[in-house]
XYZ file of C-alpha atoms in Angstrom:
690
model
C 148.839 80.325 2.988
C 144.955 80.262 2.740
C 143.432 79.706 -0.750
C 142.235 82.261 -2.399
C 139.639 80.165 -3.840
C 137.065 78.533 -1.509
C 136.428 75.150 -2.068
C 133.126 73.303 -1.461
C 132.893 73.003 2.557
C 132.501 69.358 2.007
C 135.116 69.160 -0.481
C 137.746 71.043 1.930
C 136.348 68.640 4.813
C 137.918 65.427 4.018
C 140.470 63.641 5.389
C 141.614 65.111 8.085
C 139.606 68.613 7.717
C 136.706 66.191 7.946
C 137.598 65.117 11.109
C 138.861 68.598 12.686
C 135.088 69.754 11.410
C 133.123 67.239 13.168
C 135.315 67.403 16.521
C 134.696 71.151 16.559
C 130.948 70.604 16.163
C 130.993 68.370 18.978
C 132.572 70.499 21.373
C 130.175 73.551 20.571
C 127.181 70.711 20.793
C 128.197 70.517 24.121
C 128.825 73.893 24.904
C 125.639 75.117 24.002
C 123.974 72.133 25.906
C 125.961 73.474 29.005
C 124.651 76.898 28.352
C 120.994 75.466 27.755
C 121.058 73.079 31.519
C 122.592 76.511 33.058
C 120.074 78.519 31.744
C 117.334 76.408 33.264
C 119.623 75.625 37.016
C 119.087 79.668 36.543
C 115.168 79.272 36.411
C 115.627 81.088 33.241
C 112.974 78.637 30.689
C 113.202 79.927 27.274
C 116.635 80.496 27.106
C 117.083 77.603 28.147
C 115.140 76.416 25.170
C 116.665 78.620 22.685
C 120.494 77.519 23.931
C 118.841 73.707 23.109
C 117.965 74.493 20.168
C 121.318 75.726 19.212
C 122.685 72.721 20.311
C 120.471 70.794 17.930
C 121.287 73.115 15.011
C 125.039 72.333 15.086
C 124.432 68.624 15.896
C 122.705 68.681 12.162
C 125.449 70.998 10.848
C 127.874 68.122 12.332
C 125.781 65.552 10.945
C 124.885 67.417 7.660
C 127.368 70.123 6.935
C 125.343 71.716 4.471
C 123.168 72.625 7.572
C 125.850 75.150 8.652
C 124.278 78.206 7.482
C 120.915 77.145 8.928
C 123.124 76.605 12.478
C 124.258 79.851 11.491
C 120.885 81.551 11.551
C 120.193 79.695 15.077
C 123.270 81.277 16.703
C 122.031 84.785 15.176
C 118.483 83.952 16.611
C 119.977 83.175 20.375
C 121.660 86.187 20.453
C 118.531 88.214 19.451
C 116.699 86.212 21.831
C 118.243 87.534 24.276
C 118.207 88.208 27.248
C 115.024 86.538 28.312
C 115.759 83.905 24.992
C 112.511 85.284 23.356
C 112.407 86.760 20.461
C 109.627 89.701 21.095
C 109.688 92.455 18.812
C 108.845 92.281 15.039
C 112.230 93.723 12.979
C 113.789 90.314 15.149
C 111.409 88.280 13.827
C 111.625 88.997 10.511
C 115.207 89.290 10.620
C 115.335 85.854 11.868
C 112.785 84.452 9.488
C 114.799 86.134 6.803
C 117.708 84.180 7.605
C 115.936 81.251 7.762
C 114.933 81.342 4.455
C 118.035 82.245 2.928
C 119.736 79.747 5.115
C 117.652 77.164 3.647
C 117.709 77.854 0.045
C 121.433 78.206 0.479
C 121.701 74.915 1.912
C 119.833 72.746 -0.555
C 120.119 74.196 -3.902
C 124.173 76.402 -3.594
C 127.744 75.628 -2.551
C 128.850 75.781 0.887
C 131.567 77.646 0.857
C 134.209 78.200 3.684
C 134.931 81.798 2.564
C 131.121 82.087 1.940
C 130.158 80.581 5.803
C 132.936 82.531 7.242
C 131.339 85.579 6.361
C 127.523 84.926 7.137
C 129.177 84.306 10.424
C 131.019 87.780 10.100
C 127.607 89.308 8.830
C 125.139 87.173 11.423
C 127.667 88.245 14.278
C 126.937 92.113 13.146
C 123.631 91.790 13.486
C 123.286 90.655 16.886
C 126.165 93.464 18.193
C 123.659 95.872 16.859
C 121.036 94.790 18.545
C 122.367 93.888 21.992
C 124.175 97.562 21.812
C 120.282 98.449 21.501
C 119.322 96.322 24.590
C 121.544 96.742 26.540
C 121.039 100.438 27.995
C 117.132 100.065 28.734
C 117.454 96.580 30.429
C 117.202 96.120 33.911
C 120.529 94.674 35.879
C 120.313 91.149 35.997
C 119.641 90.999 32.082
C 122.077 93.833 31.415
C 124.937 91.327 32.894
C 123.714 89.086 30.677
C 124.236 90.989 27.964
C 127.911 92.223 29.137
C 128.921 88.719 29.836
C 127.763 87.163 26.101
C 129.315 91.233 24.601
C 132.805 90.166 26.270
C 132.634 86.838 25.254
C 131.448 87.926 21.810
C 134.589 90.057 22.008
C 137.219 87.260 22.814
C 135.479 84.867 19.826
C 135.753 87.625 17.228
C 139.265 88.391 17.993
C 140.121 85.070 18.365
C 138.662 84.209 15.446
C 140.734 87.277 13.771
C 144.254 86.314 15.012
C 143.611 82.840 13.782
C 142.619 84.427 10.624
C 145.800 86.196 10.444
C 148.222 82.979 11.147
C 146.747 81.740 8.591
C 147.478 84.347 6.178
C 151.132 85.385 7.590
C 152.073 81.249 8.683
C 149.373 79.211 6.892
C 148.787 77.977 10.408
C 146.529 76.046 10.810
C 147.830 73.583 8.123
C 145.245 71.263 6.053
C 142.341 73.646 5.247
C 141.517 73.013 9.029
C 140.697 76.874 9.574
C 137.011 76.682 9.672
C 137.926 74.060 12.677
C 139.725 76.422 14.330
C 137.320 78.986 14.137
C 134.424 77.134 15.457
C 136.226 76.085 18.626
C 137.216 79.434 19.368
C 133.327 80.064 19.106
C 132.592 77.994 22.409
C 133.450 80.790 23.872
C 130.410 82.398 23.423
C 128.301 79.339 25.002
C 130.754 79.866 28.254
C 129.943 83.247 28.539
C 125.969 82.438 28.775
C 126.961 79.909 31.031
C 129.079 82.078 33.165
C 125.841 84.962 32.902
C 124.134 82.450 34.990
C 126.316 81.983 37.901
C 125.493 85.352 40.545
C 128.793 85.250 41.776
C 130.251 85.658 38.200
C 126.756 87.820 37.394
C 128.178 90.793 39.118
C 131.461 90.784 36.812
C 130.130 90.912 33.683
C 131.114 94.852 33.136
C 134.549 94.339 34.689
C 134.630 90.960 32.171
C 133.578 93.005 29.139
C 135.684 96.222 29.259
C 138.847 93.503 30.079
C 137.855 91.501 26.933
C 137.442 94.435 24.826
C 141.255 95.917 26.279
C 142.470 92.021 25.403
C 141.060 91.686 22.010
C 141.986 95.493 20.907
C 145.558 94.766 21.983
C 145.776 91.278 20.896
C 144.166 92.732 17.753
C 146.587 95.289 17.760
C 149.618 92.665 17.525
C 148.361 90.941 14.515
C 148.176 94.106 12.662
C 151.528 94.976 13.341
C 153.345 91.923 12.055
C 150.645 92.216 9.185
C 152.305 95.509 8.250
C 155.971 94.249 8.638
C 155.433 90.877 6.426
C 154.230 93.525 3.907
C 157.233 95.994 4.310
C 159.394 92.786 4.006
C 158.023 92.568 0.704
C 157.645 88.880 0.571
C 156.103 85.886 2.632
C 158.586 84.365 5.568
C 160.517 81.130 4.559
C 163.234 78.662 6.463
C 163.943 80.413 9.840
C 161.790 83.459 9.662
C 159.348 81.321 9.603
C 159.832 79.951 12.978
C 160.763 83.360 14.357
C 158.016 85.249 13.368
C 155.455 82.201 14.996
C 157.460 82.849 18.114
C 157.627 86.219 17.857
C 153.758 86.416 17.548
C 152.950 83.721 20.557
C 154.738 85.216 22.715
C 153.451 89.168 21.915
C 150.443 87.564 22.333
C 151.293 86.036 25.597
C 151.947 88.702 27.153
C 148.734 90.918 25.805
C 146.791 88.222 27.973
C 149.240 88.826 30.812
C 149.745 92.511 31.057
C 146.410 93.505 32.821
C 146.415 90.911 35.873
C 150.093 91.671 36.260
C 149.511 95.221 36.460
C 146.414 95.058 39.195
C 148.507 92.575 40.791
C 151.821 94.983 40.540
C 149.512 97.896 41.706
C 147.486 96.228 44.266
C 151.488 94.863 45.368
C 152.525 98.959 45.175
C 148.961 99.864 47.018
C 149.517 97.764 50.059
C 153.502 98.562 50.638
C 151.461 102.030 50.976
C 148.667 100.867 53.740
C 146.303 101.262 50.794
C 144.169 98.339 49.854
C 141.867 98.881 46.681
C 140.379 102.365 45.876
C 140.224 105.096 49.086
C 137.101 106.798 49.697
C 138.153 109.588 48.259
C 138.490 107.694 44.875
C 134.946 105.967 45.808
C 133.595 109.586 46.480
C 134.829 110.976 42.722
C 133.953 108.475 41.044
C 130.069 107.864 41.875
C 130.279 112.033 41.558
C 131.441 110.993 37.724
C 129.059 108.265 37.171
C 125.976 110.218 38.068
C 127.050 112.681 35.673
C 126.602 110.164 32.877
C 123.628 108.496 31.804
C 123.889 105.741 34.031
C 120.224 103.789 35.071
C 120.100 104.315 38.721
C 119.964 100.729 39.864
C 123.226 100.295 38.232
C 124.192 102.960 39.974
C 123.628 102.151 43.349
C 124.598 98.850 42.846
C 128.230 100.131 42.119
C 127.743 102.485 45.008
C 127.193 99.981 47.155
C 130.571 97.687 45.828
C 132.361 101.315 46.084
C 131.619 101.358 49.557
C 132.285 97.676 49.626
C 135.456 98.018 48.742
C 136.729 101.217 50.478
C 133.771 101.725 53.867
C 132.302 98.314 54.889
C 134.434 95.210 53.930
C 131.825 93.493 55.539
C 129.009 94.903 53.823
C 127.262 98.298 52.539
C 123.694 98.508 52.119
C 121.558 101.338 50.668
C 118.003 101.763 51.503
C 115.480 103.393 49.538
C 111.803 105.055 50.272
C 109.584 107.793 51.061
C 106.911 108.386 53.869
C 108.701 106.445 56.355
C 108.675 103.177 54.338
C 112.027 102.041 53.163
C 112.941 99.345 51.220
C 116.692 97.506 51.171
C 117.435 98.540 47.557
C 120.939 97.021 46.634
C 123.106 95.175 49.206
C 126.821 93.773 49.201
C 126.540 90.958 50.062
C 123.530 90.185 48.918
C 120.362 90.276 51.712
C 117.001 89.206 51.412
C 113.996 91.993 50.740
C 113.257 94.088 53.597
C 111.734 97.269 54.517
C 111.702 99.989 57.776
C 108.884 101.384 58.839
C 109.522 105.339 60.258
C 107.074 106.818 62.069
C 106.981 111.273 62.032
C 108.911 111.630 64.474
C 111.185 109.341 63.909
C 111.938 109.893 60.441
C 112.236 114.039 61.428
C 114.741 112.543 63.232
C 116.574 110.139 61.280
C 116.517 112.888 58.031
C 118.372 115.357 60.052
C 121.240 113.407 60.992
C 124.144 113.953 59.698
C 125.405 110.091 60.979
C 124.905 107.208 63.555
C 126.586 104.843 64.712
C 125.502 101.654 66.431
C 124.248 103.721 69.600
C 122.174 106.159 67.623
C 120.511 103.411 65.475
C 120.284 101.287 68.678
C 117.661 104.077 69.626
C 116.315 105.025 65.532
C 116.793 102.327 63.319
C 117.425 98.993 65.951
C 116.282 96.741 63.183
C 119.307 97.547 61.368
C 121.293 95.965 64.208
C 119.961 92.730 64.212
C 122.104 89.772 62.797
C 125.653 92.267 63.123
C 128.039 91.920 65.984
C 127.370 94.272 69.057
C 131.194 95.476 69.025
C 131.475 95.343 65.552
C 131.692 99.162 63.487
C 128.788 100.349 61.786
C 127.642 103.392 60.304
C 124.584 104.564 58.588
C 124.279 107.960 56.755
C 120.918 109.155 56.140
C 120.346 110.264 52.537
C 117.843 113.567 52.428
C 117.085 116.076 50.621
C 115.801 119.521 52.507
C 115.217 117.696 55.373
C 113.232 114.837 53.548
C 114.358 111.122 54.279
C 114.551 109.645 50.703
C 117.294 106.889 51.522
C 119.788 105.286 54.203
C 123.688 104.752 53.372
C 124.676 101.720 55.801
C 128.632 99.998 55.788
C 129.554 97.776 58.476
C 132.930 96.522 59.481
C 133.766 93.142 61.325
C 134.592 93.572 64.933
C 137.600 92.876 64.531
C 138.474 95.625 61.925
C 139.466 99.807 62.444
C 137.265 101.977 63.544
C 135.382 104.772 61.627
C 137.913 107.444 61.198
C 136.249 111.593 60.363
C 137.744 110.943 56.989
C 135.061 107.963 56.239
C 132.401 109.678 58.393
C 133.352 112.581 55.872
C 132.767 110.880 52.892
C 129.888 108.887 53.625
C 128.300 112.249 54.575
C 129.017 113.496 51.011
C 128.405 110.188 49.775
C 124.688 110.364 50.864
C 123.831 114.067 50.336
C 125.153 113.339 46.281
C 122.661 109.687 46.883
C 119.845 111.990 48.112
C 120.267 114.587 45.757
C 119.836 112.362 42.727
C 116.835 110.676 44.477
C 114.998 113.603 44.840
C 115.611 114.193 40.840
C 114.917 110.902 40.116
C 110.991 111.669 41.886
C 110.825 115.170 39.987
C 111.339 112.988 37.023
C 108.853 110.631 37.656
C 106.528 113.384 39.103
C 107.312 114.725 35.816
C 106.895 112.268 33.806
C 103.817 111.345 35.732
C 102.443 114.717 34.740
C 103.112 114.669 31.118
C 101.259 111.210 30.796
C 97.928 112.346 32.442
C 98.461 115.809 30.559
C 97.939 113.250 27.100
C 95.315 111.419 29.113
C 92.939 114.487 29.929
C 93.852 115.678 26.248
C 92.849 112.209 24.803
C 89.400 112.794 26.506
C 88.942 116.637 26.178
C 89.564 115.623 22.149
C 86.647 112.423 22.734
C 83.963 114.478 25.255
C 84.411 117.109 22.170
C 83.421 114.206 19.576
C 80.967 112.991 21.843
C 79.382 116.948 21.692
C 79.552 117.225 18.075
C 77.550 114.137 17.520
C 75.155 114.574 20.222
C 74.471 118.025 18.552
C 74.225 116.402 14.865
C 72.203 113.936 16.630
C 69.589 116.373 18.646
C 69.770 117.800 15.018
C 68.676 114.361 13.380
C 65.915 114.078 16.072
C 64.105 117.728 15.852
C 64.116 117.027 12.320
C 61.846 113.837 12.553
C 60.172 114.990 15.499
C 58.940 117.913 12.933
C 57.823 115.956 10.348
C 56.415 112.892 12.030
C 54.567 115.395 15.143
C 53.785 119.155 13.556
C 54.077 119.124 10.400
C 51.580 116.321 10.492
C 49.428 118.497 12.313
C 49.353 120.882 10.153
C 48.756 118.776 7.008
C 45.688 117.726 8.838
C 44.621 121.164 9.215
C 45.420 121.976 5.765
C 42.846 119.609 4.759
C 40.459 120.243 6.645
C 39.944 124.139 5.984
C 39.835 123.145 2.166
C 37.289 120.835 3.021
C 35.301 123.567 4.967
C 35.775 126.004 2.280
C 33.956 123.081 0.112
C 31.119 122.493 2.151
C 30.437 125.870 3.785
C 27.594 126.854 1.615
C 25.762 123.915 0.724
C 26.304 122.258 4.543
C 27.127 125.316 7.214
C 26.071 122.936 9.722
C 29.064 120.136 8.915
C 31.080 122.983 8.196
C 30.077 124.908 12.059
C 31.358 120.803 12.927
C 34.439 121.039 10.721
C 35.775 124.106 12.162
C 35.070 123.381 16.213
C 37.589 120.258 14.665
C 39.802 122.425 13.384
C 40.264 124.679 17.020
C 41.046 121.368 18.555
C 43.280 120.671 15.900
C 45.255 124.098 16.221
C 45.509 123.243 20.202
C 46.782 120.320 19.880
C 49.426 121.826 17.169
C 50.168 124.429 19.365
C 51.185 121.533 22.171
C 53.072 119.589 19.956
C 55.295 122.821 19.244
C 55.489 123.584 22.766
C 56.127 120.298 23.883
C 58.398 119.945 21.008
C 60.198 124.216 21.921
C 60.871 122.131 26.055
C 62.897 119.331 24.620
C 64.959 121.682 23.258
C 65.266 124.584 25.576
C 62.118 124.945 28.292
C 60.400 127.870 28.332
C 59.754 127.296 32.401
C 63.453 126.916 32.740
C 64.310 130.098 31.172
C 61.610 131.812 32.988
C 60.974 130.170 36.700
C 64.095 128.910 37.031
C 64.667 125.307 38.369
C 62.244 124.622 40.922
C 59.089 125.055 38.342
C 61.316 123.637 35.686
C 61.667 120.053 37.170
C 58.093 120.089 38.974
C 57.010 120.158 35.453
C 58.457 117.037 34.575
C 56.230 115.035 36.590
C 53.680 114.499 33.930
C 56.107 112.627 32.335
C 57.488 109.959 34.851
C 55.398 107.034 35.606
C 56.650 107.329 39.011
C 56.182 109.329 42.504
C 58.256 112.227 41.916
C 59.397 114.938 44.585
C 60.926 117.777 44.319
C 63.333 119.430 46.973
C 65.175 123.115 45.463
C 66.675 125.145 48.248
C 68.253 127.994 46.332
C 69.114 131.378 47.044
C 68.149 133.148 43.469
C 69.093 132.271 39.891
C 72.223 130.962 38.527
C 74.386 131.592 34.781
C 71.933 130.035 32.424
C 75.025 127.295 31.545
C 74.633 126.036 34.848
C 70.828 125.758 35.101
C 70.753 123.974 31.700
C 73.194 121.402 33.005
C 71.922 120.853 36.346
C 68.411 120.660 34.531
C 69.573 118.567 31.794
C 71.462 115.809 34.102
C 68.343 115.937 36.412
C 66.323 114.952 33.667
C 68.421 112.292 32.522
C 68.943 110.670 35.711
C 64.874 110.871 36.022
C 64.359 109.157 32.679
C 66.689 106.517 33.948
C 65.015 105.796 36.660
C 61.717 106.003 35.802
C 62.837 103.282 32.979
C 64.840 100.534 35.011
C 64.167 101.911 38.973
C 61.138 99.644 38.613
C 57.765 99.507 40.366
C 56.638 100.989 43.792
C 60.211 102.947 43.521
C 60.155 106.636 44.101
C 62.197 109.344 42.948
C 63.078 112.083 45.266
C 65.204 115.048 43.358
C 66.928 117.840 45.819
C 69.316 121.117 44.452
C 71.143 122.793 47.444
C 73.230 125.897 46.912
C 76.970 125.543 48.507
C 79.673 127.807 49.110
C 80.969 128.213 45.530
C 79.286 125.479 43.896
C 75.513 124.050 43.120
C 75.192 120.463 44.189
C 72.366 118.297 43.413
C 71.090 114.890 43.499
C 68.573 112.380 41.678
C 67.471 108.955 44.023
C 65.684 106.720 44.009
C 64.853 103.455 46.196
C 64.479 100.609 43.184
C 66.468 97.658 42.550
C 69.585 99.290 42.172
C 72.091 98.247 39.722
C 76.316 97.175 39.489
C 77.977 99.388 38.611
C 80.833 97.535 37.450
C 81.828 98.087 33.969
C 78.467 99.144 33.451
C 79.358 102.925 32.118
C 75.975 103.965 29.518
C 75.710 106.332 27.175
C 73.139 108.312 29.573
C 76.100 108.700 32.240
C 78.370 109.848 29.496
C 76.083 112.743 28.357
C 75.851 113.909 32.192
C 79.390 113.377 32.468
C 80.165 115.303 29.355
C 77.807 118.430 29.868
C 79.174 118.606 33.663
C 82.602 118.488 32.435
C 82.049 121.166 30.172
C 81.421 123.747 32.994
C 84.241 122.348 35.474
C 81.806 119.629 37.135
C 81.747 116.389 38.925
C 79.445 113.520 38.842
C 79.102 110.817 40.984
C 77.026 107.431 40.367
C 76.050 105.169 43.591
C 74.610 102.321 43.311
C 74.004 98.805 44.920
C 71.788 96.139 43.399
C 68.169 96.337 46.092
C 69.426 99.704 47.190
C 68.261 101.752 44.809
C 70.194 104.560 43.189
C 71.741 107.890 43.676
C 73.449 110.830 41.302
C 75.299 112.781 42.344
C 76.561 116.718 41.582
C 78.946 119.424 41.617
C 79.292 122.394 39.680
C 81.702 125.328 41.239
C 80.124 128.614 40.501
C 83.139 131.397 39.345
C 82.509 134.428 41.897
C 82.143 132.117 44.758
C 84.458 131.134 47.289
C 84.326 127.190 47.270
C 84.147 125.205 50.345
C 86.779 122.377 50.807
C 84.375 119.669 50.837
C 81.517 119.019 48.913
C 77.943 117.901 51.004
C 77.412 115.219 48.252
C 80.513 113.783 47.550
C 83.132 114.651 50.770
C 85.689 112.693 49.216
C 85.931 114.525 45.562
C 89.032 117.261 46.511
C 89.946 117.213 42.722
C 90.273 120.360 40.728
C 88.595 121.491 38.075
C 89.488 123.614 35.494
C 86.493 124.342 33.051
C 87.974 123.305 29.961
C 86.105 119.924 29.842
C 87.190 117.640 32.524
C 84.616 116.121 33.782
C 85.489 113.154 36.931
C 83.141 110.546 36.998
C 83.113 108.424 40.478
C 81.439 105.252 40.950
C 80.889 103.453 44.248
C 79.208 100.465 44.939
C 78.865 97.516 42.927
C 77.664 98.863 40.001
C 76.952 102.337 37.307
C 74.864 103.428 34.844
C 71.594 101.674 33.421
C 71.332 103.211 30.135
């Protein structure tokens, strides 16, 4: 019987126990080294490195048994790093780091006992199982299979360790304090499962291995639990012949549990062969696919299960699923595995294939000859297009050997129904992807709208500060000078009328200058010419403030709403100022404003040095974008070094029928919403200069 007091591990591991512990540790080291080699051969260097670190930690525990807690944490780190061998998330890193700190302190300062080691193994296993269950549903198919294999190995290990502990309680087996070594030997199933997951042929059996391991482990633990209840019911420990009988019955029950499932499958297969049936029937495959569609099974896993079912029921020689849109189909899943391939169809072929229910070799030779490459001429083959409302979304392909039976009408019916369900699933998946894309676009537009509003508020604050500064430094100084001169004139007007007359003339000039300063300030806020005479006169008045030759062409049949004219004016003014600063000497500027059906278009171009638009979005273009976006406009910048720059804009006019294409930007077909959602398009090699 296992002693209730757990002596120190170093004390227990004396004599026979010490040798058993060393042998078990060596076996584990070899198993983990084999897992590391298997991962390295499977081109998973990070996973190989993690398995190698566990092997090294196990070697340290073999040489110095007090390092056993550190080895337990190494196992935990390996489990949390699955399936790629990288501890990527911060919660997992924190768990591993905390475990290392606690285990190191434990190994150095605290006694390492058998009971505490077993408890630490249980805690680490529960933590690793929780992390694996959280990652498995989101992992792609190859990584999910690896997690399933490791989970199957963990289930078997846990069951074996539970059985060993129960045997120790019931029958005092294993004896001489060798329980821990036997528990370690049982744990070599874990690296074995990790190594099996690296083999492509074995990885496909991961789901089945997990299910069967859970069943066998559960039955085994049930047997042990029943025997424990029996012993408790007897009221005393087995002695003498009872001990031998109980041991033999436990062993027999466990052997029956292990052989139950394989024997059942063999007997079921024998019975089906007597009825002329092999494995799953086509009707069962159809029903099982519909049931899996109703569950939250990842779509790639669903297609893989479908291909395996098709091969088992309809196409012993091979089965394939092709998926795609717009006439371009890709090979998504196949059994046996085939290299990546694609099929390109023209519009006529898409129409014909999408409306076909099922096709054989003759039909394939006309419409899909690619699928007949490498397929024997006399071998049966069937293709069922997966379509939705006439749109081709995929293909189901099943193949048989030349000596195989021909496809029956029932086989065709099942394949057609499966293709219909696959087409519906593909259509739903496209709708879901489109919904996710729309949500992401809405999120981005919301962020852009918030940023645009912040820029507008910031620009308004900056404009108010600029007005205050201009008033203080400009017009106010003129008024101060007028006040001083008026006071001086009052003092000297009686004593020196001639000087007073000169001062009055200067005051007249100063008043005119102050009036001009106020006019200039008002012009910057909202030009009176724009309000009174429209875009043509307002833009022509800018000529005196532009250092470069400047031409304006405005062809408008009428006046437009104030917000539209203001947006065009200030955008043109911003572009003109940019050209004046950066186009270079000798350049000329041309401004053109045209009325088009449903929109007002403008362009400001120069023949200067140009610039590189890539990554060069300046404050000036952001201002123009926000201003146009506030009324649903579109901005476009064209520039190439050495070829000048052109800034174009289009603004929709409410209440007018819009032309489908813009005169300035014919490729801009995005709808505008009038909610501050502007589009900035830059072509050529550059963007903003300002």
